[in-house]
């Protein structure tokens, strides 16, 4: 119910030019920060924070939400300013939800533009280098809500022309794509030169579930890739289409299908491959990532994407990877937006990092509940514009309390299990955790 309260507001919100509008924009990183003269800095301002028992004794502001923006996004970009203004009235909805149900924890809206509105408001702490790497669009709850389950084949060029920085960027691009996948998705990774090889030979000719173990396994194998030979993209595309065509017996999501082509150029005649395997229906979208500063073959790479319902991006530096990879999610969300599908998703269980550090063991296991927010403006309705995702975090023990004890019997107990067969909550569950550093941030993982 609370998600729908938030959703109804955001979907009917309109984007305005805010040049002459007054609105509150408290940047979570800058609040309560003063300059050398003792004045609050721009986008900071006075933001009262009080220790709150319900939020694990963190200092929060239960009367206001604030805005977090990752370092790689300009915090005064027009899209950010318009989005902050549009979503300002969510404050009242967040507060009203919390008053109706005091067991609620964090409520939030993740914008497709990159900002993250969080209630209650907090003071955000950057990492040791002063960088805020958290990007709501790369979180599991955002990605699952914004897209349907998908089958992905990642195809990477490892020919001699990809040596040096190009290969480093390509590997980072693969890892970033893998980070956008979840347990409901299926994936495989192919490397090609003048021949095609699977980075994991055991997965030849099939797709595997993109769970945490498989994603981390692929990342390790990708780091071992070396460049050599001449690129023949035609063979790699044929193999990719064959894999997606043979998705049966539970080895795929049977929903969205896409090929991610990562290369520094395509020179040979490849049109016949698409005529044979993908046209005229174009059931498989092809997304292309041109690596490096050389634009000689950009038209060929762009043609592949545009003629297969995909998206073309140019990645010339490591800093370009995150933002460009996220574009494919917007494309895959369009059919869902146009059809007005509002599926609520529940994420896999995870350890809340703040709670973990404070040893609040009773609330360690969490799940996020989220749903997509679409633009309902008449002039853009047919464009399929995703505004963002709304969600809230739920301690699993709170869900367990919903089980009626009187129906379980003296020796009965309740437990939770996901559609993928993972146990979320059980009286005898003793999760083990480890802290790992990924390319984007520190994660606490369930083992």
GROMACS .gro file of C-alpha atoms in nm:
model
  447
    1UNK     CA    1   0.000   0.000   0.000
    2UNK     CA    2   0.278   0.241   0.093
    3UNK     CA    3   0.455   0.187  -0.240
    4UNK     CA    4   0.134   0.274  -0.423
    5UNK     CA    5   0.101   0.594  -0.218
    6UNK     CA    6   0.446   0.698  -0.338
    7UNK     CA    7   0.387   0.572  -0.692
    8UNK     CA    8   0.061   0.762  -0.742
    9UNK     CA    9   0.232   1.089  -0.657
   10UNK     CA   10   0.543   1.041  -0.867
   11UNK     CA   11   0.360   0.914  -1.175
   12UNK     CA   12   0.136   1.219  -1.182
   13UNK     CA   13   0.425   1.458  -1.118
   14UNK     CA   14   0.537   1.674  -1.406
   15UNK     CA   15   0.879   1.804  -1.498
   16UNK     CA   16   0.906   2.181  -1.493
   17UNK     CA   17   1.176   2.436  -1.555
   18UNK     CA   18   1.274   2.534  -1.204
   19UNK     CA   19   1.447   2.866  -1.272
   20UNK     CA   20   1.187   3.064  -1.079
   21UNK     CA   21   1.072   2.796  -0.834
   22UNK     CA   22   1.156   2.769  -0.466
   23UNK     CA   23   1.217   2.417  -0.342
   24UNK     CA   24   1.428   2.232  -0.087
   25UNK     CA   25   1.733   2.047  -0.214
   26UNK     CA   26   1.938   1.904   0.071
   27UNK     CA   27   2.236   1.713  -0.066
   28UNK     CA   28   2.303   1.429   0.182
   29UNK     CA   29   2.678   1.466   0.139
   30UNK     CA   30   2.678   1.841   0.205
   31UNK     CA   31   2.417   1.894   0.478
   32UNK     CA   32   2.538   2.071   0.793
   33UNK     CA   33   2.869   2.156   0.621
   34UNK     CA   34   3.006   2.509   0.659
   35UNK     CA   35   3.265   2.706   0.470
   36UNK     CA   36   3.561   2.888   0.625
   37UNK     CA   37   3.343   3.190   0.706
   38UNK     CA   38   3.094   2.982   0.903
   39UNK     CA   39   2.819   2.983   0.639
   40UNK     CA   40   2.640   2.673   0.517
   41UNK     CA   41   2.766   2.573   0.174
   42UNK     CA   42   2.544   2.556  -0.132
   43UNK     CA   43   2.306   2.254  -0.138
   44UNK     CA   44   2.395   2.194   0.226
   45UNK     CA   45   2.210   2.406   0.477
   46UNK     CA   46   2.102   2.331   0.830
   47UNK     CA   47   1.956   1.981   0.847
   48UNK     CA   48   1.866   1.871   1.204
   49UNK     CA   49   1.970   1.515   1.284
   50UNK     CA   50   1.877   1.318   1.594
   51UNK     CA   51   1.976   0.973   1.711
   52UNK     CA   52   1.683   0.737   1.652
   53UNK     CA   53   1.641   0.400   1.822
   54UNK     CA   54   1.419   0.261   1.546
   55UNK     CA   55   1.685   0.334   1.284
   56UNK     CA   56   1.950   0.156   1.483
   57UNK     CA   57   2.060   0.467   1.674
   58UNK     CA   58   2.165   0.642   1.355
   59UNK     CA   59   2.131   1.020   1.339
   60UNK     CA   60   1.835   1.084   1.109
   61UNK     CA   61   1.578   1.351   1.025
   62UNK     CA   62   1.228   1.199   1.037
   63UNK     CA   63   1.070   1.524   0.914
   64UNK     CA   64   1.257   1.541   0.586
   65UNK     CA   65   1.416   1.330   0.315
   66UNK     CA   66   1.738   1.432   0.147
   67UNK     CA   67   1.914   1.369  -0.183
   68UNK     CA   68   2.217   1.154  -0.255
   69UNK     CA   69   2.398   1.197  -0.587
   70UNK     CA   70   2.698   0.982  -0.689
   71UNK     CA   71   3.025   1.158  -0.760
   72UNK     CA   72   3.009   1.083  -1.134
   73UNK     CA   73   2.676   1.271  -1.168
   74UNK     CA   74   2.668   1.653  -1.164
   75UNK     CA   75   2.447   1.749  -0.868
   76UNK     CA   76   2.311   2.060  -1.044
   77UNK     CA   77   2.240   1.901  -1.379
   78UNK     CA   78   1.903   2.026  -1.511
   79UNK     CA   79   1.759   1.672  -1.505
   80UNK     CA   80   1.866   1.636  -1.142
   81UNK     CA   81   1.720   1.973  -1.041
   82UNK     CA   82   1.391   1.905  -1.218
   83UNK     CA   83   1.370   1.559  -1.062
   84UNK     CA   84   1.441   1.689  -0.711
   85UNK     CA   85   1.173   1.955  -0.755
   86UNK     CA   86   0.923   1.706  -0.897
   87UNK     CA   87   0.975   1.460  -0.613
   88UNK     CA   88   0.984   1.710  -0.325
   89UNK     CA   89   0.625   1.639  -0.219
   90UNK     CA   90   0.726   1.277  -0.148
   91UNK     CA   91   0.835   1.408   0.193
   92UNK     CA   92   0.473   1.425   0.310
   93UNK     CA   93   0.398   1.078   0.174
   94UNK     CA   94   0.705   0.926   0.340
   95UNK     CA   95   0.615   1.085   0.674
   96UNK     CA   96   0.251   0.979   0.646
   97UNK     CA   97   0.351   0.619   0.569
   98UNK     CA   98   0.583   0.610   0.869
   99UNK     CA   99   0.316   0.751   1.099
  100UNK     CA  100   0.067   0.488   0.983
  101UNK     CA  101   0.316   0.204   1.023
  102UNK     CA  102   0.601   0.272   1.269
  103UNK     CA  103   0.764  -0.062   1.175
  104UNK     CA  104   0.865   0.082   0.837
  105UNK     CA  105   1.235   0.143   0.786
  106UNK     CA  106   1.393   0.322   0.490
  107UNK     CA  107   1.170   0.458   0.212
  108UNK     CA  108   1.322   0.587  -0.109
  109UNK     CA  109   1.286   0.692  -0.470
  110UNK     CA  110   1.569   0.615  -0.713
  111UNK     CA  111   1.554   0.840  -1.018
  112UNK     CA  112   1.658   0.730  -1.366
  113UNK     CA  113   1.857   1.056  -1.377
  114UNK     CA  114   2.080   0.928  -1.097
  115UNK     CA  115   1.965   1.094  -0.773
  116UNK     CA  116   1.840   0.900  -0.471
  117UNK     CA  117   1.576   1.050  -0.240
  118UNK     CA  118   1.598   0.880   0.100
  119UNK     CA  119   1.370   0.900   0.403
  120UNK     CA  120   1.451   0.960   0.679
  121UNK     CA  121   1.725   1.201   0.577
  122UNK     CA  122   2.081   1.123   0.685
  123UNK     CA  123   2.431   1.264   0.654
  124UNK     CA  124   2.602   1.065   0.376
  125UNK     CA  125   2.965   0.965   0.432
  126UNK     CA  126   3.198   0.928   0.130
  127UNK     CA  127   3.474   0.668   0.110
  128UNK     CA  128   3.835   0.727   0.214
  129UNK     CA  129   3.903   0.906  -0.115
  130UNK     CA  130   3.608   1.139  -0.079
  131UNK     CA  131   3.412   0.954  -0.350
  132UNK     CA  132   3.043   0.861  -0.334
  133UNK     CA  133   3.024   0.549  -0.549
  134UNK     CA  134   2.671   0.446  -0.449
  135UNK     CA  135   2.446   0.473  -0.755
  136UNK     CA  136   2.084   0.371  -0.695
  137UNK     CA  137   2.049   0.270  -1.061
  138UNK     CA  138   2.303  -0.006  -1.010
  139UNK     CA  139   2.129  -0.158  -0.711
  140UNK     CA  140   1.952  -0.491  -0.734
  141UNK     CA  141   1.612  -0.351  -0.634
  142UNK     CA  142   1.629  -0.082  -0.904
  143UNK     CA  143   1.737  -0.314  -1.184
  144UNK     CA  144   1.486  -0.588  -1.102
  145UNK     CA  145   1.198  -0.340  -1.084
  146UNK     CA  146   1.302  -0.146  -1.395
  147UNK     CA  147   1.332  -0.447  -1.627
  148UNK     CA  148   1.181  -0.789  -1.683
  149UNK     CA  149   1.390  -1.108  -1.653
  150UNK     CA  150   1.639  -1.129  -1.939
  151UNK     CA  151   1.870  -1.362  -2.127
  152UNK     CA  152   2.203  -1.196  -2.203
  153UNK     CA  153   2.499  -1.309  -2.412
  154UNK     CA  154   2.803  -1.086  -2.364
  155UNK     CA  155   3.034  -1.094  -2.667
  156UNK     CA  156   3.379  -0.937  -2.630
  157UNK     CA  157   3.643  -0.871  -2.896
  158UNK     CA  158   3.988  -0.997  -2.782
  159UNK     CA  159   4.173  -0.940  -3.108
  160UNK     CA  160   4.515  -0.773  -3.119
  161UNK     CA  161   4.370  -0.426  -3.173
  162UNK     CA  162   4.211  -0.442  -2.825
  163UNK     CA  163   4.541  -0.446  -2.637
  164UNK     CA  164   4.626  -0.210  -2.351
  165UNK     CA  165   4.369   0.037  -2.219
  166UNK     CA  166   4.102  -0.087  -2.459
  167UNK     CA  167   4.107  -0.432  -2.302
  168UNK     CA  168   4.099  -0.283  -1.953
  169UNK     CA  169   3.791  -0.080  -2.046
  170UNK     CA  170   3.630  -0.385  -2.209
  171UNK     CA  171   3.680  -0.597  -1.897
  172UNK     CA  172   3.536  -0.322  -1.679
  173UNK     CA  173   3.236  -0.300  -1.914
  174UNK     CA  174   3.172  -0.674  -1.884
  175UNK     CA  175   3.192  -0.659  -1.505
  176UNK     CA  176   2.952  -0.364  -1.498
  177UNK     CA  177   2.700  -0.548  -1.717
  178UNK     CA  178   2.727  -0.853  -1.489
  179UNK     CA  179   2.655  -0.628  -1.190
  180UNK     CA  180   2.323  -0.529  -1.349
  181UNK     CA  181   2.201  -0.890  -1.353
  182UNK     CA  182   2.013  -1.077  -1.084
  183UNK     CA  183   1.888  -1.424  -0.997
  184UNK     CA  184   1.600  -1.403  -1.246
  185UNK     CA  185   1.838  -1.340  -1.536
  186UNK     CA  186   2.051  -1.581  -1.741
  187UNK     CA  187   2.388  -1.507  -1.899
  188UNK     CA  188   2.696  -1.633  -2.080
  189UNK     CA  189   3.019  -1.466  -2.191
  190UNK     CA  190   3.191  -1.529  -2.526
  191UNK     CA  191   3.531  -1.402  -2.643
  192UNK     CA  192   3.620  -1.393  -3.011
  193UNK     CA  193   3.909  -1.331  -3.247
  194UNK     CA  194   3.917  -1.534  -3.569
  195UNK     CA  195   3.747  -1.810  -3.369
  196UNK     CA  196   3.491  -1.819  -3.088
  197UNK     CA  197   3.558  -1.943  -2.737
  198UNK     CA  198   3.355  -1.949  -2.418
  199UNK     CA  199   3.528  -1.792  -2.118
  200UNK     CA  200   3.390  -2.090  -1.924
  201UNK     CA  201   3.402  -2.400  -2.148
  202UNK     CA  202   3.168  -2.587  -1.911
  203UNK     CA  203   2.890  -2.344  -2.007
  204UNK     CA  204   2.931  -2.399  -2.381
  205UNK     CA  205   2.613  -2.359  -2.581
  206UNK     CA  206   2.388  -2.265  -2.291
  207UNK     CA  207   2.292  -1.991  -2.048
  208UNK     CA  208   2.342  -2.005  -1.672
  209UNK     CA  209   2.153  -1.833  -1.395
  210UNK     CA  210   2.309  -1.497  -1.312
  211UNK     CA  211   2.328  -1.564  -0.940
  212UNK     CA  212   2.608  -1.423  -0.729
  213UNK     CA  213   2.836  -1.728  -0.761
  214UNK     CA  214   2.815  -1.739  -1.140
  215UNK     CA  215   2.864  -1.364  -1.177
  216UNK     CA  216   3.175  -1.369  -0.960
  217UNK     CA  217   3.303  -1.675  -1.148
  218UNK     CA  218   3.267  -1.495  -1.481
  219UNK     CA  219   3.450  -1.191  -1.344
  220UNK     CA  220   3.750  -1.401  -1.245
  221UNK     CA  221   3.764  -1.562  -1.590
  222UNK     CA  222   3.727  -1.229  -1.769
  223UNK     CA  223   4.036  -1.095  -1.588
  224UNK     CA  224   4.236  -1.377  -1.751
  225UNK     CA  225   4.145  -1.278  -2.108
  226UNK     CA  226   4.438  -1.190  -2.337
  227UNK     CA  227   4.440  -1.028  -2.680
  228UNK     CA  228   4.564  -1.188  -3.001
  229UNK     CA  229   4.465  -1.252  -3.361
  230UNK     CA  230   4.216  -1.083  -3.593
  231UNK     CA  231   3.853  -1.012  -3.507
  232UNK     CA  232   3.575  -1.203  -3.689
  233UNK     CA  233   3.253  -1.079  -3.535
  234UNK     CA  234   3.033  -1.279  -3.773
  235UNK     CA  235   3.117  -1.614  -3.610
  236UNK     CA  236   3.059  -1.477  -3.260
  237UNK     CA  237   2.718  -1.333  -3.350
  238UNK     CA  238   2.608  -1.663  -3.506
  239UNK     CA  239   2.704  -1.851  -3.190
  240UNK     CA  240   2.521  -1.597  -2.972
  241UNK     CA  241   2.198  -1.627  -3.172
  242UNK     CA  242   2.220  -2.006  -3.154
  243UNK     CA  243   2.249  -1.995  -2.774
  244UNK     CA  244   1.944  -1.770  -2.741
  245UNK     CA  245   1.745  -1.978  -2.992
  246UNK     CA  246   1.811  -2.296  -2.791
  247UNK     CA  247   1.686  -2.158  -2.459
  248UNK     CA  248   1.472  -2.445  -2.325
  249UNK     CA  249   1.428  -2.666  -2.020
  250UNK     CA  250   1.455  -2.383  -1.770
  251UNK     CA  251   1.792  -2.262  -1.903
  252UNK     CA  252   1.666  -1.910  -1.965
  253UNK     CA  253   1.413  -1.652  -1.855
  254UNK     CA  254   1.209  -1.686  -2.178
  255UNK     CA  255   1.150  -1.311  -2.165
  256UNK     CA  256   1.381  -1.035  -2.293
  257UNK     CA  257   1.678  -1.150  -2.499
  258UNK     CA  258   1.982  -0.940  -2.583
  259UNK     CA  259   2.338  -0.959  -2.711
  260UNK     CA  260   2.598  -0.718  -2.571
  261UNK     CA  261   2.876  -0.664  -2.828
  262UNK     CA  262   3.195  -0.506  -2.689
  263UNK     CA  263   3.447  -0.418  -2.959
  264UNK     CA  264   3.669  -0.147  -3.104
  265UNK     CA  265   3.520  -0.191  -3.451
  266UNK     CA  266   3.349  -0.425  -3.696
  267UNK     CA  267   3.501  -0.444  -4.043
  268UNK     CA  268   3.364  -0.754  -4.215
  269UNK     CA  269   3.028  -0.809  -4.382
  270UNK     CA  270   2.795  -0.903  -4.096
  271UNK     CA  271   2.451  -0.812  -4.231
  272UNK     CA  272   2.380  -1.167  -4.349
  273UNK     CA  273   2.396  -1.291  -3.988
  274UNK     CA  274   2.107  -1.070  -3.882
  275UNK     CA  275   1.909  -1.155  -4.195
  276UNK     CA  276   1.944  -1.524  -4.111
  277UNK     CA  277   1.890  -1.518  -3.735
  278UNK     CA  278   1.707  -1.202  -3.626
  279UNK     CA  279   1.515  -1.038  -3.908
  280UNK     CA  280   1.234  -0.950  -3.965
  281UNK     CA  281   1.101  -1.017  -3.611
  282UNK     CA  282   1.410  -0.881  -3.431
  283UNK     CA  283   1.333  -1.080  -3.118
  284UNK     CA  284   1.689  -1.036  -2.994
  285UNK     CA  285   1.808  -0.683  -2.918
  286UNK     CA  286   2.174  -0.608  -2.990
  287UNK     CA  287   2.352  -0.347  -2.777
  288UNK     CA  288   2.692  -0.232  -2.896
  289UNK     CA  289   2.976  -0.074  -2.699
  290UNK     CA  290   3.251   0.088  -2.907
  291UNK     CA  291   3.570   0.083  -2.701
  292UNK     CA  292   3.851   0.339  -2.734
  293UNK     CA  293   3.895   0.682  -2.889
  294UNK     CA  294   3.917   0.562  -3.250
  295UNK     CA  295   3.587   0.631  -3.431
  296UNK     CA  296   3.686   0.477  -3.767
  297UNK     CA  297   3.433   0.193  -3.747
  298UNK     CA  298   3.171   0.368  -3.536
  299UNK     CA  299   2.911   0.369  -3.815
  300UNK     CA  300   2.931  -0.010  -3.849
  301UNK     CA  301   2.893  -0.063  -3.475
  302UNK     CA  302   2.608   0.188  -3.462
  303UNK     CA  303   2.435   0.018  -3.757
  304UNK     CA  304   2.434  -0.316  -3.576
  305UNK     CA  305   2.253  -0.170  -3.274
  306UNK     CA  306   2.008   0.052  -3.460
  307UNK     CA  307   1.897  -0.226  -3.695
  308UNK     CA  308   1.838  -0.473  -3.413
  309UNK     CA  309   1.630  -0.264  -3.169
  310UNK     CA  310   1.932  -0.203  -2.946
  311UNK     CA  311   2.142   0.093  -2.835
  312UNK     CA  312   2.487   0.214  -2.937
  313UNK     CA  313   2.730   0.374  -2.693
  314UNK     CA  314   3.089   0.493  -2.723
  315UNK     CA  315   3.315   0.424  -2.424
  316UNK     CA  316   3.651   0.597  -2.452
  317UNK     CA  317   3.759   0.598  -2.084
  318UNK     CA  318   3.700   0.395  -1.769
  319UNK     CA  319   3.495   0.682  -1.628
  320UNK     CA  320   3.244   0.642  -1.915
  321UNK     CA  321   3.161   0.280  -1.841
  322UNK     CA  322   2.902   0.301  -1.561
  323UNK     CA  323   2.678   0.565  -1.720
  324UNK     CA  324   2.688   0.409  -2.067
  325UNK     CA  325   2.617   0.054  -1.954
  326UNK     CA  326   2.306   0.169  -1.766
  327UNK     CA  327   2.148   0.290  -2.092
  328UNK     CA  328   2.049  -0.062  -2.192
  329UNK     CA  329   1.818  -0.086  -1.891
  330UNK     CA  330   1.616   0.211  -2.018
  331UNK     CA  331   1.571   0.039  -2.354
  332UNK     CA  332   1.463  -0.293  -2.201
  333UNK     CA  333   1.217  -0.114  -1.974
  334UNK     CA  334   1.028   0.055  -2.260
  335UNK     CA  335   0.785  -0.229  -2.343
  336UNK     CA  336   0.700  -0.260  -1.974
  337UNK     CA  337   0.649   0.116  -1.948
  338UNK     CA  338   0.426   0.133  -2.256
  339UNK     CA  339   0.218  -0.165  -2.135
  340UNK     CA  340   0.191  -0.011  -1.785
  341UNK     CA  341   0.316  -0.318  -1.603
  342UNK     CA  342   0.357  -0.239  -1.234
  343UNK     CA  343   0.502  -0.559  -1.094
  344UNK     CA  344   0.619  -0.542  -0.733
  345UNK     CA  345   0.950  -0.719  -0.684
  346UNK     CA  346   1.114  -0.860  -0.370
  347UNK     CA  347   1.491  -0.880  -0.382
  348UNK     CA  348   1.709  -1.162  -0.259
  349UNK     CA  349   1.807  -1.141   0.108
  350UNK     CA  350   2.107  -0.928   0.195
  351UNK     CA  351   2.289  -0.801   0.500
  352UNK     CA  352   2.223  -0.438   0.577
  353UNK     CA  353   2.573  -0.291   0.604
  354UNK     CA  354   2.485  -0.028   0.866
  355UNK     CA  355   2.306  -0.278   1.084
  356UNK     CA  356   2.583  -0.530   1.036
  357UNK     CA  357   2.848  -0.291   1.162
  358UNK     CA  358   2.640  -0.207   1.468
  359UNK     CA  359   2.585  -0.575   1.556
  360UNK     CA  360   2.206  -0.542   1.555
  361UNK     CA  361   2.168  -0.911   1.481
  362UNK     CA  362   1.789  -0.912   1.513
  363UNK     CA  363   1.761  -0.703   1.196
  364UNK     CA  364   2.052  -0.830   0.990
  365UNK     CA  365   1.863  -1.003   0.711
  366UNK     CA  366   1.676  -0.759   0.489
  367UNK     CA  367   1.483  -0.758   0.165
  368UNK     CA  368   1.383  -0.464  -0.053
  369UNK     CA  369   1.037  -0.423  -0.202
  370UNK     CA  370   1.023  -0.203  -0.511
  371UNK     CA  371   0.821  -0.114  -0.819
  372UNK     CA  372   0.883   0.097  -1.131
  373UNK     CA  373   0.754   0.452  -1.184
  374UNK     CA  374   0.651   0.554  -1.536
  375UNK     CA  375   0.571   0.888  -1.694
  376UNK     CA  376   0.197   0.931  -1.759
  377UNK     CA  377   0.227   1.260  -1.947
  378UNK     CA  378   0.020   1.227  -2.265
  379UNK     CA  379   0.286   1.373  -2.491
  380UNK     CA  380   0.546   1.113  -2.383
  381UNK     CA  381   0.321   0.816  -2.302
  382UNK     CA  382   0.414   0.628  -2.619
  383UNK     CA  383   0.788   0.686  -2.563
  384UNK     CA  384   0.803   0.456  -2.262
  385UNK     CA  385   0.985   0.687  -2.019
  386UNK     CA  386   1.094   0.533  -1.690
  387UNK     CA  387   1.109   0.798  -1.417
  388UNK     CA  388   1.268   0.570  -1.158
  389UNK     CA  389   1.188   0.313  -0.893
  390UNK     CA  390   1.026   0.346  -0.550
  391UNK     CA  391   1.096   0.107  -0.268
  392UNK     CA  392   1.132   0.031   0.099
  393UNK     CA  393   1.351  -0.204   0.304
  394UNK     CA  394   1.187  -0.476   0.511
  395UNK     CA  395   1.358  -0.679   0.787
  396UNK     CA  396   1.275  -1.042   0.720
  397UNK     CA  397   1.180  -1.101   1.082
  398UNK     CA  398   0.899  -0.848   1.034
  399UNK     CA  399   0.766  -1.062   0.750
  400UNK     CA  400   0.794  -1.375   0.963
  401UNK     CA  401   0.576  -1.215   1.227
  402UNK     CA  402   0.286  -1.220   0.982
  403UNK     CA  403   0.262  -1.599   1.008
  404UNK     CA  404  -0.030  -1.685   1.244
  405UNK     CA  405   0.130  -1.887   1.524
  406UNK     CA  406  -0.194  -2.045   1.633
  407UNK     CA  407  -0.219  -2.225   1.300
  408UNK     CA  408   0.134  -2.364   1.311
  409UNK     CA  409   0.090  -2.593   1.607
  410UNK     CA  410   0.314  -2.646   1.905
  411UNK     CA  411   0.609  -2.771   1.699
  412UNK     CA  412   0.541  -2.587   1.373
  413UNK     CA  413   0.738  -2.297   1.237
  414UNK     CA  414   0.731  -2.065   0.938
  415UNK     CA  415   1.007  -2.011   0.684
  416UNK     CA  416   1.053  -1.808   0.366
  417UNK     CA  417   1.189  -1.935   0.035
  418UNK     CA  418   1.238  -1.751  -0.295
  419UNK     CA  419   1.120  -1.857  -0.640
  420UNK     CA  420   1.484  -1.946  -0.711
  421UNK     CA  421   1.505  -2.188  -0.420
  422UNK     CA  422   1.700  -1.971  -0.176
  423UNK     CA  423   1.598  -1.972   0.189
  424UNK     CA  424   1.528  -1.621   0.310
  425UNK     CA  425   1.433  -1.693   0.669
  426UNK     CA  426   1.427  -2.007   0.881
  427UNK     CA  427   1.458  -2.063   1.257
  428UNK     CA  428   1.778  -2.262   1.200
  429UNK     CA  429   1.929  -2.033   0.937
  430UNK     CA  430   2.277  -1.919   1.037
  431UNK     CA  431   2.406  -1.709   0.747
  432UNK     CA  432   2.777  -1.661   0.698
  433UNK     CA  433   2.897  -1.333   0.554
  434UNK     CA  434   3.207  -1.190   0.396
  435UNK     CA  435   3.294  -0.834   0.297
  436UNK     CA  436   3.423  -0.790  -0.058
  437UNK     CA  437   3.533  -0.484  -0.251
  438UNK     CA  438   3.386  -0.464  -0.602
  439UNK     CA  439   3.473  -0.207  -0.866
  440UNK     CA  440   3.190   0.015  -0.744
  441UNK     CA  441   3.159  -0.026  -0.369
  442UNK     CA  442   3.197  -0.248  -0.066
  443UNK     CA  443   2.937  -0.526  -0.041
  444UNK     CA  444   2.838  -0.761   0.238
  445UNK     CA  445   2.748  -1.096   0.087
  446UNK     CA  446   2.554  -1.395   0.212
  447UNK     CA  447   2.738  -1.726   0.175
   0.00000   0.00000   0.00000
